[in-house]
Amino acid sequence: MDIVRIEFLSRLFATLLLVLTACLVGFDSQTKVVFLTVHIKANYKYLDALSVLVWIDAAAASYNVLQLLRCLFITTSKGDIKQFSHKNYWFFFLLDQAVVYIVFAANSAAIEASVIALIGIKSLQWMKICNRFTRFCIQVGAALILGYLAVVILFLISSISAFQLFRLYSPKHFLKLKTKLIDDPYIVHQNVLQNDLQNN
């Protein structure tokens, strides 16, 4: 199995987990009668960290869908991964790194806010709500576990992206492209000029 197929399957699995996380949190709600006729509905909008989690997971899933299309294009066009310019791979690498860190940060913020909802903070007089809205909290907890699984897979994708980028560079010379992989005419011209200067 080549690296493009591994990346494709990893991105597909990460996208499914991100969509599932966003849907579990976004569509989760529970209504309880608190006092006689007073109804309180718990949903993700009441906790800012959960709102941010839904939007970030949706954005990360959308990004991965675009990258899935790129992988699909590479595999169906019978082209090699080396055909893209090294600048594109820097762009993909930096975006993959950003996505991992942002999704990890959103999941961590959501889990911190969820712990406060679970146990409360007596010194600030924040009541715990999970003893009243049990199903809501269990569903959010399951979504957070899936979110962290997505982070692990996104880390794997980021590692694949780093491998695809840095395999274009020579192991002997710092940030110098391997000559047999260069397809950018500007880089070829720069290397010819550099070789001419070294020969003179």
mmCIF file of N, CA and C in Angstrom, residues 29-33 38-42 132-133 135-136:
data_model
loop_
_atom_site.group_PDB
_atom_site.id
_atom_site.type_symbol
_atom_site.label_atom_id
_atom_site.label_comp_id
_atom_site.label_asym_id
_atom_site.label_seq_id
_atom_site.Cartn_x
_atom_site.Cartn_y
_atom_site.Cartn_z
ATOM 1 N N SER A 29 -29.068 17.495 23.124
ATOM 2 C CA SER A 29 -29.856 18.377 23.996
ATOM 3 C C SER A 29 -30.703 17.514 24.924
ATOM 4 N N GLN A 30 -31.002 18.083 26.065
ATOM 5 C CA GLN A 30 -31.840 17.390 27.035
ATOM 6 C C GLN A 30 -32.621 18.430 27.811
ATOM 7 N N THR A 31 -33.919 18.191 27.979
ATOM 8 C CA THR A 31 -34.791 19.116 28.701
ATOM 9 C C THR A 31 -35.234 18.470 30.003
ATOM 10 N N LYS A 32 -35.158 19.262 31.070
ATOM 11 C CA LYS A 32 -35.562 18.779 32.392
ATOM 12 C C LYS A 32 -36.491 19.791 33.041
ATOM 13 N N VAL A 33 -37.407 19.277 33.844
ATOM 14 C CA VAL A 33 -38.252 20.147 34.656
ATOM 15 C C VAL A 33 -37.513 20.369 35.965
ATOM 16 N N VAL A 38 -40.993 24.922 35.382
ATOM 17 C CA VAL A 38 -39.815 25.553 34.776
ATOM 18 C C VAL A 38 -39.006 24.479 34.050
ATOM 19 N N HIS A 39 -38.911 24.633 32.735
ATOM 20 C CA HIS A 39 -38.155 23.693 31.901
ATOM 21 C C HIS A 39 -36.812 24.325 31.531
ATOM 22 N N ILE A 40 -35.769 23.554 31.698
ATOM 23 C CA ILE A 40 -34.429 24.001 31.295
ATOM 24 C C ILE A 40 -33.894 23.014 30.271
ATOM 25 N N LYS A 41 -33.421 23.577 29.162
ATOM 26 C CA LYS A 41 -32.886 22.748 28.084
ATOM 27 C C LYS A 41 -31.375 22.924 28.036
ATOM 28 N N ALA A 42 -30.663 21.829 28.134
ATOM 29 C CA ALA A 42 -29.195 21.856 28.029
ATOM 30 C C ALA A 42 -28.797 21.522 26.601
ATOM 31 N N ARG A 132 -27.999 16.388 36.856
ATOM 32 C CA ARG A 132 -29.369 16.616 36.372
ATOM 33 C C ARG A 132 -29.523 16.241 34.895
ATOM 34 N N PHE A 133 -28.520 16.555 34.097
ATOM 35 C CA PHE A 133 -28.572 16.299 32.653
ATOM 36 C C PHE A 133 -27.592 15.168 32.315
ATOM 37 N N ARG A 135 -27.833 12.273 30.451
ATOM 38 C CA ARG A 135 -27.693 11.813 29.069
ATOM 39 C C ARG A 135 -26.909 12.822 28.231
ATOM 40 N N PHE A 136 -27.171 14.098 28.451
ATOM 41 C CA PHE A 136 -26.448 15.150 27.738
ATOM 42 C C PHE A 136 -24.948 15.048 28.005
#
